[in-house]
């Protein structure tokens, strides 16, 4: 690119610093070693014409920002409308910009905006993204940028859809990890050293799963490629609390243990009922431990779903439909 | 349709309680009794003449029915001195007794044996019996003596109570009489405001009523000491104490709850503890709470129930020690190795040595976890646990299956649960049971479990999230429960449909335009529970009605079986198809009764406790 000496010097000094740096007039004068504003004006105007310098307004002050050669050649290759649209998209950063806002800001006709966007997209300067907050809006951002968390919705979203399968499998893994810390022998085969009917930690035990240990576990076990922050894991734990699968431990911040009911529901903790484990439990104790009457908490072992054609069937909510 | 049938049909739409009670009365006591009960539920209180007029049943028959219903504690009577009329009103305790009768008899049989069960059955059948009238049926002295001692045992454990005149009178009328009497005797004076006078009168009347009722409950007047032996006064009239059975139901619910929250062995320890204090545990009902206008404010009511419980704790009536638990713990219960402390000192050989020297029969055990069901996902901790050993707790004596140390550890587990405190340690080694608090938590958990099993896990998640937020809109809920908004909306619809949650409308424009309004949701326990209670009552009545219906459909066959010449010779005199039908009917009846009992066990939590 043909540039005067001064302009070249000024540009090379500006790009040497990080690209986002904003310069004031004094800084530029220092770069050129001149006190005359006319010299600066000439060089700066030349750079602006060639799209190598941008004017940025910060507060009430006018600042300058350098653009790299490749970026400048990109912009110079665009039409004027395209360049204007590109500059707005660039300014929107990682949030992206809605086509309607773009139209309003540029004051261009819909057709022109659409045409420009198409051509920019075709050259892979920009890309269209989906926002979780506004799923119906068409939003554009620079091709090389990653959408922000507000746009993608955080780790729980895949292609702007809530990834419930991912969440469910994570919930299972986290529950199992907490369970292994909550009851000493819950996932083990019965042994003579452990009471088969119930084996609990004493109340003085303090080795329960804490939030940070869960975060470490998820990070070390290579479960997911998605980075989970401590708050994401906390919301997972909260969901488990809502499911009544785990409960926070009193007097210990961010520590959890699984509820015994969730262990029973997962099919553990009932080894003493298994006929193959008779060696570990006396028959008298076994009969004593067997449920003697109906209890809602045990109902998953009693309810018979094959009663649908029963003539005497009464639905639980029959009262409201009476 | 006859007037009777019409009245019974109306009782269905009147209220769920009226529906169930009339159905139960119809199955157990017959149609006339059901009609009388239905009429009394709808009109409150009536004279015999009124009942006869409204039901178009002859006065004589009404009077006969009333006598037996009073005898069965299904009806109160009140003799109004001013008008000289006798008014009758409904007493649900009698019907509830019939509803619980099967379970009562089974429980008494398991606890006190066959003869006690027989006595209980007679008491439920006849309502009230004078002891000497009952004993007259036994000719030989030995069995007479045996029965008497059974009565004494049941009586001292409060399963039976002596009946007095006030038991047949409605509490409201008793209260009004006492209150008016005290009011008459308290003169107006210039130094005291009317409000203060009323308050004082109320307080004095309360004391007087308590005294009146307590005197009638006094055990001493029914027990005589003869030849150094405690014996029942033969002229005492006894009845089965439903309140005492309800206490047992409460124990049962608590034990189930602890079994589900803590574990089987801890629940057995808890059962022993609860049995130890069951006799003295606070009553579920109190006559102060039943008189309208006596305790209006919910806070006042709560304070009153708490004060009863606190008094029992202060009097050491509902506190227990480890030895009390040991006394009631079944001998088969083996608590050894049920409390394991985790030793994380694996890499440190010094501490390991210390552990080994401290406990005698220490057998360091290698733990190998089963392969993780998530496949390759295994925590690093789970790997290292292979090398960890479990150390038996040093403070606990593991050599004895029921050592006090182990019992104490289990009680501590019960006391330290973060969501429910099953027991509270008042002083070291002495525990108490916070009944009111547990009942509150039990209801919550019961309700949650019910929601989970009937509406699915998503509904439970949304409901519990809503409870944690107190009040929330759809978006907040969807964000916190990590479910798709559509799924949350569907769930909310189901929850609203069953009155589990309520909607609060928040208008955003002055004209309250529906398009701009947004909606918040909240869960209100009292409304949700009362809806559930009604559903349970209604379903129970429906099931009872099923039995009545299919029995009447097959009336001819059933009547044939009842005939004297057929009884005992069914195999010879009935066709094969009839026998098959009979068998099916029996199976259907049992199935329906089973279902009623399940619903009843839920009703116990929401209606009795």
PDB file of N, CA and C in Angstrom, chain A residues 156 162 171 176 181 184 187-188 193 195 197-203 205 217 239 241-243 247-248 250 260-261 265 272 284 289 293-297 299-300 302 310 312 315-316 319-320 322, chain B residues 16 252 256 259-261 264-266 332 334 336-340 342 367 370 372 379 381 390 412 416 418-419 421 446 449-450 452-453 461 464 480 483-484 531 534 538 546 588 592 595 598 601:
ATOM      1  N   UNK A 156     -25.422 -25.034  29.593  1.00  0.00           N
ATOM      2  CA  UNK A 156     -26.544 -25.975  29.496  1.00  0.00           C
ATOM      3  C   UNK A 156     -27.190 -25.975  28.122  1.00  0.00           C
ATOM      4  N   UNK A 162     -31.925 -26.057  25.268  1.00  0.00           N
ATOM      5  CA  UNK A 162     -31.512 -26.589  26.562  1.00  0.00           C
ATOM      6  C   UNK A 162     -31.222 -28.084  26.388  1.00  0.00           C
ATOM      7  N   UNK A 171     -26.362 -34.893  36.119  1.00  0.00           N
ATOM      8  CA  UNK A 171     -27.023 -35.022  37.424  1.00  0.00           C
ATOM      9  C   UNK A 171     -26.786 -36.413  37.989  1.00  0.00           C
ATOM     10  N   UNK A 176     -24.146 -39.782  41.940  1.00  0.00           N
ATOM     11  CA  UNK A 176     -23.387 -40.977  42.298  1.00  0.00           C
ATOM     12  C   UNK A 176     -22.123 -40.619  43.070  1.00  0.00           C
ATOM     13  N   UNK A 181     -19.825 -40.626  48.742  1.00  0.00           N
ATOM     14  CA  UNK A 181     -19.254 -39.938  49.904  1.00  0.00           C
ATOM     15  C   UNK A 181     -20.224 -39.909  51.088  1.00  0.00           C
ATOM     16  N   UNK A 184     -21.002 -45.195  53.626  1.00  0.00           N
ATOM     17  CA  UNK A 184     -19.708 -45.852  53.464  1.00  0.00           C
ATOM     18  C   UNK A 184     -19.689 -47.029  52.493  1.00  0.00           C
ATOM     19  N   UNK A 187     -22.394 -48.872  47.585  1.00  0.00           N
ATOM     20  CA  UNK A 187     -22.287 -49.492  46.261  1.00  0.00           C
ATOM     21  C   UNK A 187     -21.487 -50.786  46.289  1.00  0.00           C
ATOM     22  N   UNK A 188     -21.273 -51.331  47.500  1.00  0.00           N
ATOM     23  CA  UNK A 188     -20.439 -52.521  47.586  1.00  0.00           C
ATOM     24  C   UNK A 188     -21.246 -53.780  47.812  1.00  0.00           C
ATOM     25  N   UNK A 193     -18.034 -57.683  57.630  1.00  0.00           N
ATOM     26  CA  UNK A 193     -17.586 -56.593  58.504  1.00  0.00           C
ATOM     27  C   UNK A 193     -18.530 -55.409  58.531  1.00  0.00           C
ATOM     28  N   UNK A 195     -22.628 -54.066  58.559  1.00  0.00           N
ATOM     29  CA  UNK A 195     -24.019 -54.447  58.792  1.00  0.00           C
ATOM     30  C   UNK A 195     -24.810 -54.279  57.498  1.00  0.00           C
ATOM     31  N   UNK A 197     -27.977 -54.411  56.878  1.00  0.00           N
ATOM     32  CA  UNK A 197     -29.270 -53.718  56.922  1.00  0.00           C
ATOM     33  C   UNK A 197     -29.085 -52.204  56.816  1.00  0.00           C
ATOM     34  N   UNK A 198     -28.108 -51.712  57.505  1.00  0.00           N
ATOM     35  CA  UNK A 198     -27.846 -50.268  57.432  1.00  0.00           C
ATOM     36  C   UNK A 198     -26.408 -49.994  57.842  1.00  0.00           C
ATOM     37  N   UNK A 199     -25.697 -49.217  57.070  1.00  0.00           N
ATOM     38  CA  UNK A 199     -24.344 -48.798  57.456  1.00  0.00           C
ATOM     39  C   UNK A 199     -24.233 -47.311  57.186  1.00  0.00           C
ATOM     40  N   UNK A 200     -24.078 -46.547  58.256  1.00  0.00           N
ATOM     41  CA  UNK A 200     -24.033 -45.087  58.101  1.00  0.00           C
ATOM     42  C   UNK A 200     -22.744 -44.548  58.701  1.00  0.00           C
ATOM     43  N   UNK A 201     -22.407 -43.349  58.284  1.00  0.00           N
ATOM     44  CA  UNK A 201     -21.311 -42.644  58.938  1.00  0.00           C
ATOM     45  C   UNK A 201     -21.813 -42.087  60.263  1.00  0.00           C
ATOM     46  N   UNK A 202     -20.943 -41.971  61.245  1.00  0.00           N
ATOM     47  CA  UNK A 202     -21.401 -41.332  62.487  1.00  0.00           C
ATOM     48  C   UNK A 202     -21.634 -39.843  62.263  1.00  0.00           C
ATOM     49  N   UNK A 203     -22.312 -39.211  63.203  1.00  0.00           N
ATOM     50  CA  UNK A 203     -22.642 -37.796  63.004  1.00  0.00           C
ATOM     51  C   UNK A 203     -21.404 -36.909  63.010  1.00  0.00           C
ATOM     52  N   UNK A 205     -18.770 -37.429  61.347  1.00  0.00           N
ATOM     53  CA  UNK A 205     -18.075 -37.563  60.067  1.00  0.00           C
ATOM     54  C   UNK A 205     -18.083 -36.240  59.316  1.00  0.00           C
ATOM     55  N   UNK A 217     -13.981 -33.152  40.783  1.00  0.00           N
ATOM     56  CA  UNK A 217     -14.300 -34.479  40.255  1.00  0.00           C
ATOM     57  C   UNK A 217     -14.734 -34.381  38.790  1.00  0.00           C
ATOM     58  N   UNK A 239     -30.658 -28.374  41.672  1.00  0.00           N
ATOM     59  CA  UNK A 239     -31.666 -29.195  40.998  1.00  0.00           C
ATOM     60  C   UNK A 239     -31.792 -30.544  41.705  1.00  0.00           C
ATOM     61  N   UNK A 241     -31.281 -31.062  44.785  1.00  0.00           N
ATOM     62  CA  UNK A 241     -32.014 -30.804  46.033  1.00  0.00           C
ATOM     63  C   UNK A 241     -33.516 -30.733  45.741  1.00  0.00           C
ATOM     64  N   UNK A 242     -33.878 -30.069  44.634  1.00  0.00           N
ATOM     65  CA  UNK A 242     -35.298 -29.982  44.279  1.00  0.00           C
ATOM     66  C   UNK A 242     -35.860 -31.372  43.995  1.00  0.00           C
ATOM     67  N   UNK A 243     -35.007 -32.235  43.437  1.00  0.00           N
ATOM     68  CA  UNK A 243     -35.457 -33.601  43.146  1.00  0.00           C
ATOM     69  C   UNK A 243     -35.528 -34.450  44.411  1.00  0.00           C
ATOM     70  N   UNK A 247     -29.327 -33.491  49.952  1.00  0.00           N
ATOM     71  CA  UNK A 247     -29.730 -32.413  50.852  1.00  0.00           C
ATOM     72  C   UNK A 247     -28.494 -31.731  51.399  1.00  0.00           C
ATOM     73  N   UNK A 248     -28.567 -30.428  51.597  1.00  0.00           N
ATOM     74  CA  UNK A 248     -27.410 -29.745  52.166  1.00  0.00           C
ATOM     75  C   UNK A 248     -27.186 -30.175  53.605  1.00  0.00           C
ATOM     76  N   UNK A 250     -26.239 -29.569  57.403  1.00  0.00           N
ATOM     77  CA  UNK A 250     -26.330 -28.452  58.348  1.00  0.00           C
ATOM     78  C   UNK A 250     -24.946 -28.038  58.834  1.00  0.00           C
ATOM     79  N   UNK A 260     -31.352 -40.838  51.790  1.00  0.00           N
ATOM     80  CA  UNK A 260     -31.436 -42.295  51.814  1.00  0.00           C
ATOM     81  C   UNK A 260     -32.533 -42.762  50.862  1.00  0.00           C
ATOM     82  N   UNK A 261     -33.584 -41.962  50.754  1.00  0.00           N
ATOM     83  CA  UNK A 261     -34.671 -42.352  49.856  1.00  0.00           C
ATOM     84  C   UNK A 261     -34.190 -42.465  48.409  1.00  0.00           C
ATOM     85  N   UNK A 265     -34.385 -45.621  45.960  1.00  0.00           N
ATOM     86  CA  UNK A 265     -35.037 -45.508  44.672  1.00  0.00           C
ATOM     87  C   UNK A 265     -34.130 -45.990  43.550  1.00  0.00           C
ATOM     88  N   UNK A 272     -30.215 -56.691  52.090  1.00  0.00           N
ATOM     89  CA  UNK A 272     -30.679 -57.639  53.103  1.00  0.00           C
ATOM     90  C   UNK A 272     -31.934 -58.393  52.666  1.00  0.00           C
ATOM     91  N   UNK A 284     -34.799 -63.677  61.522  1.00  0.00           N
ATOM     92  CA  UNK A 284     -35.709 -62.928  62.396  1.00  0.00           C
ATOM     93  C   UNK A 284     -35.614 -61.432  62.142  1.00  0.00           C
ATOM     94  N   UNK A 289     -37.484 -56.455  59.593  1.00  0.00           N
ATOM     95  CA  UNK A 289     -37.206 -55.296  58.743  1.00  0.00           C
ATOM     96  C   UNK A 289     -38.155 -55.205  57.558  1.00  0.00           C
ATOM     97  N   UNK A 293     -46.853 -52.839  56.529  1.00  0.00           N
ATOM     98  CA  UNK A 293     -48.080 -52.200  56.065  1.00  0.00           C
ATOM     99  C   UNK A 293     -47.744 -51.269  54.919  1.00  0.00           C
ATOM    100  N   UNK A 294     -48.771 -50.765  54.299  1.00  0.00           N
ATOM    101  CA  UNK A 294     -48.551 -49.889  53.156  1.00  0.00           C
ATOM    102  C   UNK A 294     -47.949 -48.560  53.600  1.00  0.00           C
ATOM    103  N   UNK A 295     -46.906 -48.164  52.897  1.00  0.00           N
ATOM    104  CA  UNK A 295     -46.346 -46.845  53.159  1.00  0.00           C
ATOM    105  C   UNK A 295     -46.082 -46.183  51.818  1.00  0.00           C
ATOM    106  N   UNK A 296     -46.459 -44.953  51.711  1.00  0.00           N
ATOM    107  CA  UNK A 296     -46.283 -44.251  50.433  1.00  0.00           C
ATOM    108  C   UNK A 296     -44.819 -44.226  50.030  1.00  0.00           C
ATOM    109  N   UNK A 297     -43.942 -44.172  51.040  1.00  0.00           N
ATOM    110  CA  UNK A 297     -42.519 -44.054  50.724  1.00  0.00           C
ATOM    111  C   UNK A 297     -41.982 -45.325  50.079  1.00  0.00           C
ATOM    112  N   UNK A 299     -43.928 -47.120  47.995  1.00  0.00           N
ATOM    113  CA  UNK A 299     -44.971 -47.547  47.068  1.00  0.00           C
ATOM    114  C   UNK A 299     -44.442 -47.992  45.722  1.00  0.00           C
ATOM    115  N   UNK A 300     -43.203 -47.596  45.361  1.00  0.00           N
ATOM    116  CA  UNK A 300     -42.736 -48.019  44.041  1.00  0.00           C
ATOM    117  C   UNK A 300     -42.572 -49.532  43.987  1.00  0.00           C
ATOM    118  N   UNK A 302     -44.907 -51.514  45.310  1.00  0.00           N
ATOM    119  CA  UNK A 302     -46.225 -52.115  45.499  1.00  0.00           C
ATOM    120  C   UNK A 302     -47.173 -51.852  44.325  1.00  0.00           C
ATOM    121  N   UNK A 310     -59.369 -52.666  35.290  1.00  0.00           N
ATOM    122  CA  UNK A 310     -60.119 -53.073  36.478  1.00  0.00           C
ATOM    123  C   UNK A 310     -61.470 -52.369  36.513  1.00  0.00           C
ATOM    124  N   UNK A 312     -63.348 -51.852  39.015  1.00  0.00           N
ATOM    125  CA  UNK A 312     -63.557 -51.041  40.219  1.00  0.00           C
ATOM    126  C   UNK A 312     -62.539 -49.913  40.340  1.00  0.00           C
ATOM    127  N   UNK A 315     -59.937 -43.388  40.176  1.00  0.00           N
ATOM    128  CA  UNK A 315     -58.759 -42.538  39.999  1.00  0.00           C
ATOM    129  C   UNK A 315     -58.582 -41.645  41.207  1.00  0.00           C
ATOM    130  N   UNK A 316     -57.308 -41.381  41.437  1.00  0.00           N
ATOM    131  CA  UNK A 316     -56.943 -40.596  42.600  1.00  0.00           C
ATOM    132  C   UNK A 316     -57.606 -39.220  42.593  1.00  0.00           C
ATOM    133  N   UNK A 319     -62.330 -36.940  42.407  1.00  0.00           N
ATOM    134  CA  UNK A 319     -63.184 -35.928  43.041  1.00  0.00           C
ATOM    135  C   UNK A 319     -63.391 -34.702  42.163  1.00  0.00           C
ATOM    136  N   UNK A 320     -62.315 -34.221  41.504  1.00  0.00           N
ATOM    137  CA  UNK A 320     -62.483 -32.994  40.708  1.00  0.00           C
ATOM    138  C   UNK A 320     -63.272 -33.241  39.441  1.00  0.00           C
ATOM    139  N   UNK A 322     -65.825 -35.190  39.287  1.00  0.00           N
ATOM    140  CA  UNK A 322     -67.171 -35.648  39.646  1.00  0.00           C
ATOM    141  C   UNK A 322     -68.199 -34.659  39.149  1.00  0.00           C
TER     142      UNK A 322
ATOM    143  N   UNK B  16     -67.342 -34.313  50.848  1.00  0.00           N
ATOM    144  CA  UNK B  16     -66.683 -35.619  50.757  1.00  0.00           C
ATOM    145  C   UNK B  16     -66.827 -36.388  52.064  1.00  0.00           C
ATOM    146  N   UNK B 252     -46.476 -45.028  63.865  1.00  0.00           N
ATOM    147  CA  UNK B 252     -46.229 -45.806  62.662  1.00  0.00           C
ATOM    148  C   UNK B 252     -45.772 -44.907  61.505  1.00  0.00           C
ATOM    149  N   UNK B 256     -42.092 -45.046  59.662  1.00  0.00           N
ATOM    150  CA  UNK B 256     -41.962 -45.176  58.207  1.00  0.00           C
ATOM    151  C   UNK B 256     -41.124 -44.043  57.638  1.00  0.00           C
ATOM    152  N   UNK B 259     -37.502 -44.459  58.454  1.00  0.00           N
ATOM    153  CA  UNK B 259     -36.960 -45.567  57.674  1.00  0.00           C
ATOM    154  C   UNK B 259     -36.576 -45.088  56.269  1.00  0.00           C
ATOM    155  N   UNK B 260     -37.364 -44.173  55.781  1.00  0.00           N
ATOM    156  CA  UNK B 260     -37.164 -43.650  54.438  1.00  0.00           C
ATOM    157  C   UNK B 260     -36.085 -42.557  54.423  1.00  0.00           C
ATOM    158  N   UNK B 261     -35.948 -41.861  55.540  1.00  0.00           N
ATOM    159  CA  UNK B 261     -34.963 -40.777  55.565  1.00  0.00           C
ATOM    160  C   UNK B 261     -33.593 -41.241  56.071  1.00  0.00           C
ATOM    161  N   UNK B 264     -33.084 -48.473  57.973  1.00  0.00           N
ATOM    162  CA  UNK B 264     -33.937 -49.440  58.659  1.00  0.00           C
ATOM    163  C   UNK B 264     -33.593 -49.570  60.144  1.00  0.00           C
ATOM    164  N   UNK B 265     -32.295 -49.704  60.449  1.00  0.00           N
ATOM    165  CA  UNK B 265     -31.925 -49.923  61.857  1.00  0.00           C
ATOM    166  C   UNK B 265     -32.248 -48.698  62.709  1.00  0.00           C
ATOM    167  N   UNK B 266     -31.945 -47.523  62.168  1.00  0.00           N
ATOM    168  CA  UNK B 266     -32.264 -46.309  62.928  1.00  0.00           C
ATOM    169  C   UNK B 266     -33.767 -46.223  63.164  1.00  0.00           C
ATOM    170  N   UNK B 332     -33.942 -59.189  68.457  1.00  0.00           N
ATOM    171  CA  UNK B 332     -33.308 -59.655  67.211  1.00  0.00           C
ATOM    172  C   UNK B 332     -32.502 -58.564  66.521  1.00  0.00           C
ATOM    173  N   UNK B 334     -29.790 -56.281  65.478  1.00  0.00           N
ATOM    174  CA  UNK B 334     -28.336 -56.335  65.617  1.00  0.00           C
ATOM    175  C   UNK B 334     -27.748 -55.052  65.049  1.00  0.00           C
ATOM    176  N   UNK B 336     -24.602 -54.061  65.360  1.00  0.00           N
ATOM    177  CA  UNK B 336     -23.142 -54.083  65.176  1.00  0.00           C
ATOM    178  C   UNK B 336     -22.752 -53.664  63.753  1.00  0.00           C
ATOM    179  N   UNK B 337     -21.661 -52.970  63.643  1.00  0.00           N
ATOM    180  CA  UNK B 337     -21.108 -52.536  62.348  1.00  0.00           C
ATOM    181  C   UNK B 337     -22.064 -51.671  61.527  1.00  0.00           C
ATOM    182  N   UNK B 338     -23.012 -51.059  62.185  1.00  0.00           N
ATOM    183  CA  UNK B 338     -23.914 -50.209  61.409  1.00  0.00           C
ATOM    184  C   UNK B 338     -23.436 -48.766  61.379  1.00  0.00           C
ATOM    185  N   UNK B 339     -22.524 -48.434  62.290  1.00  0.00           N
ATOM    186  CA  UNK B 339     -21.952 -47.082  62.261  1.00  0.00           C
ATOM    187  C   UNK B 339     -20.472 -47.231  61.941  1.00  0.00           C
ATOM    188  N   UNK B 340     -20.098 -46.765  60.769  1.00  0.00           N
ATOM    189  CA  UNK B 340     -18.712 -46.931  60.333  1.00  0.00           C
ATOM    190  C   UNK B 340     -18.078 -45.573  60.162  1.00  0.00           C
ATOM    191  N   UNK B 342     -15.097 -43.398  58.567  1.00  0.00           N
ATOM    192  CA  UNK B 342     -14.251 -43.526  57.396  1.00  0.00           C
ATOM    193  C   UNK B 342     -12.848 -43.073  57.759  1.00  0.00           C
ATOM    194  N   UNK B 367     -11.557 -52.059  50.275  1.00  0.00           N
ATOM    195  CA  UNK B 367     -12.850 -51.815  49.654  1.00  0.00           C
ATOM    196  C   UNK B 367     -12.662 -51.697  48.164  1.00  0.00           C
ATOM    197  N   UNK B 370     -17.750 -51.432  43.055  1.00  0.00           N
ATOM    198  CA  UNK B 370     -18.186 -52.137  41.855  1.00  0.00           C
ATOM    199  C   UNK B 370     -17.995 -51.224  40.651  1.00  0.00           C
ATOM    200  N   UNK B 372     -18.316 -48.750  37.832  1.00  0.00           N
ATOM    201  CA  UNK B 372     -19.286 -47.667  37.768  1.00  0.00           C
ATOM    202  C   UNK B 372     -20.244 -47.863  36.599  1.00  0.00           C
ATOM    203  N   UNK B 379     -14.509 -41.578  39.527  1.00  0.00           N
ATOM    204  CA  UNK B 379     -13.854 -40.486  40.219  1.00  0.00           C
ATOM    205  C   UNK B 379     -12.490 -40.939  40.714  1.00  0.00           C
ATOM    206  N   UNK B 381     -11.346 -40.230  43.501  1.00  0.00           N
ATOM    207  CA  UNK B 381     -11.556 -40.628  44.899  1.00  0.00           C
ATOM    208  C   UNK B 381     -11.978 -42.074  44.991  1.00  0.00           C
ATOM    209  N   UNK B 390     -11.808 -49.145  56.421  1.00  0.00           N
ATOM    210  CA  UNK B 390     -12.829 -48.648  57.318  1.00  0.00           C
ATOM    211  C   UNK B 390     -12.444 -49.024  58.731  1.00  0.00           C
ATOM    212  N   UNK B 412     -28.386 -40.166  67.534  1.00  0.00           N
ATOM    213  CA  UNK B 412     -27.712 -38.951  67.045  1.00  0.00           C
ATOM    214  C   UNK B 412     -27.970 -38.768  65.550  1.00  0.00           C
ATOM    215  N   UNK B 416     -29.689 -35.551  63.817  1.00  0.00           N
ATOM    216  CA  UNK B 416     -28.851 -34.641  63.030  1.00  0.00           C
ATOM    217  C   UNK B 416     -29.300 -34.520  61.579  1.00  0.00           C
ATOM    218  N   UNK B 418     -30.698 -33.092  58.377  1.00  0.00           N
ATOM    219  CA  UNK B 418     -30.823 -31.650  58.152  1.00  0.00           C
ATOM    220  C   UNK B 418     -32.251 -31.228  57.824  1.00  0.00           C
ATOM    221  N   UNK B 419     -33.045 -32.110  57.231  1.00  0.00           N
ATOM    222  CA  UNK B 419     -34.400 -31.655  56.910  1.00  0.00           C
ATOM    223  C   UNK B 419     -35.408 -31.942  58.022  1.00  0.00           C
ATOM    224  N   UNK B 421     -35.775 -33.139  62.177  1.00  0.00           N
ATOM    225  CA  UNK B 421     -35.174 -33.559  63.452  1.00  0.00           C
ATOM    226  C   UNK B 421     -36.138 -34.552  64.090  1.00  0.00           C
ATOM    227  N   UNK B 446     -44.579 -36.310  52.627  1.00  0.00           N
ATOM    228  CA  UNK B 446     -45.611 -37.210  52.138  1.00  0.00           C
ATOM    229  C   UNK B 446     -46.232 -36.641  50.873  1.00  0.00           C
ATOM    230  N   UNK B 449     -43.816 -36.792  47.954  1.00  0.00           N
ATOM    231  CA  UNK B 449     -43.688 -38.144  47.417  1.00  0.00           C
ATOM    232  C   UNK B 449     -44.909 -38.491  46.569  1.00  0.00           C
ATOM    233  N   UNK B 450     -46.045 -38.079  47.061  1.00  0.00           N
ATOM    234  CA  UNK B 450     -47.278 -38.339  46.332  1.00  0.00           C
ATOM    235  C   UNK B 450     -47.256 -37.639  44.972  1.00  0.00           C
ATOM    236  N   UNK B 452     -44.653 -36.851  43.309  1.00  0.00           N
ATOM    237  CA  UNK B 452     -43.661 -37.524  42.474  1.00  0.00           C
ATOM    238  C   UNK B 452     -44.240 -38.787  41.850  1.00  0.00           C
ATOM    239  N   UNK B 453     -44.931 -39.584  42.629  1.00  0.00           N
ATOM    240  CA  UNK B 453     -45.423 -40.849  42.104  1.00  0.00           C
ATOM    241  C   UNK B 453     -46.642 -40.683  41.200  1.00  0.00           C
ATOM    242  N   UNK B 461     -39.785 -31.635  41.031  1.00  0.00           N
ATOM    243  CA  UNK B 461     -38.698 -30.655  40.941  1.00  0.00           C
ATOM    244  C   UNK B 461     -39.260 -29.234  40.907  1.00  0.00           C
ATOM    245  N   UNK B 464     -40.856 -28.305  44.362  1.00  0.00           N
ATOM    246  CA  UNK B 464     -39.890 -28.034  45.436  1.00  0.00           C
ATOM    247  C   UNK B 464     -39.115 -26.760  45.168  1.00  0.00           C
ATOM    248  N   UNK B 480     -34.187 -22.154  37.026  1.00  0.00           N
ATOM    249  CA  UNK B 480     -33.643 -22.826  38.213  1.00  0.00           C
ATOM    250  C   UNK B 480     -33.755 -24.340  38.140  1.00  0.00           C
ATOM    251  N   UNK B 483     -35.066 -27.145  33.172  1.00  0.00           N
ATOM    252  CA  UNK B 483     -35.973 -27.891  32.293  1.00  0.00           C
ATOM    253  C   UNK B 483     -36.398 -26.942  31.180  1.00  0.00           C
ATOM    254  N   UNK B 484     -36.828 -27.515  30.068  1.00  0.00           N
ATOM    255  CA  UNK B 484     -37.273 -26.665  28.962  1.00  0.00           C
ATOM    256  C   UNK B 484     -38.533 -25.913  29.378  1.00  0.00           C
ATOM    257  N   UNK B 531     -57.380 -29.977  49.828  1.00  0.00           N
ATOM    258  CA  UNK B 531     -57.864 -30.534  48.566  1.00  0.00           C
ATOM    259  C   UNK B 531     -57.553 -32.027  48.498  1.00  0.00           C
ATOM    260  N   UNK B 534     -59.800 -34.056  50.732  1.00  0.00           N
ATOM    261  CA  UNK B 534     -61.110 -34.291  50.124  1.00  0.00           C
ATOM    262  C   UNK B 534     -61.038 -35.363  49.050  1.00  0.00           C
ATOM    263  N   UNK B 538     -63.106 -38.788  49.135  1.00  0.00           N
ATOM    264  CA  UNK B 538     -64.017 -39.092  48.045  1.00  0.00           C
ATOM    265  C   UNK B 538     -63.684 -40.449  47.435  1.00  0.00           C
ATOM    266  N   UNK B 546     -68.324 -48.982  45.336  1.00  0.00           N
ATOM    267  CA  UNK B 546     -68.084 -50.088  44.398  1.00  0.00           C
ATOM    268  C   UNK B 546     -68.507 -51.406  45.012  1.00  0.00           C
ATOM    269  N   UNK B 588     -62.763 -59.413  44.466  1.00  0.00           N
ATOM    270  CA  UNK B 588     -62.979 -57.991  44.183  1.00  0.00           C
ATOM    271  C   UNK B 588     -63.156 -57.200  45.467  1.00  0.00           C
ATOM    272  N   UNK B 592     -60.750 -54.169  46.749  1.00  0.00           N
ATOM    273  CA  UNK B 592     -61.255 -52.824  47.045  1.00  0.00           C
ATOM    274  C   UNK B 592     -60.968 -52.411  48.483  1.00  0.00           C
ATOM    275  N   UNK B 595     -57.479 -51.340  48.664  1.00  0.00           N
ATOM    276  CA  UNK B 595     -57.295 -49.981  48.144  1.00  0.00           C
ATOM    277  C   UNK B 595     -57.773 -48.937  49.152  1.00  0.00           C
ATOM    278  N   UNK B 598     -55.175 -48.421  51.727  1.00  0.00           N
ATOM    279  CA  UNK B 598     -54.040 -47.598  51.290  1.00  0.00           C
ATOM    280  C   UNK B 598     -54.400 -46.120  51.351  1.00  0.00           C
ATOM    281  N   UNK B 601     -54.422 -44.956  54.820  1.00  0.00           N
ATOM    282  CA  UNK B 601     -53.113 -44.692  55.426  1.00  0.00           C
ATOM    283  C   UNK B 601     -52.616 -43.305  55.009  1.00  0.00           C
TER     284      UNK B 601
END
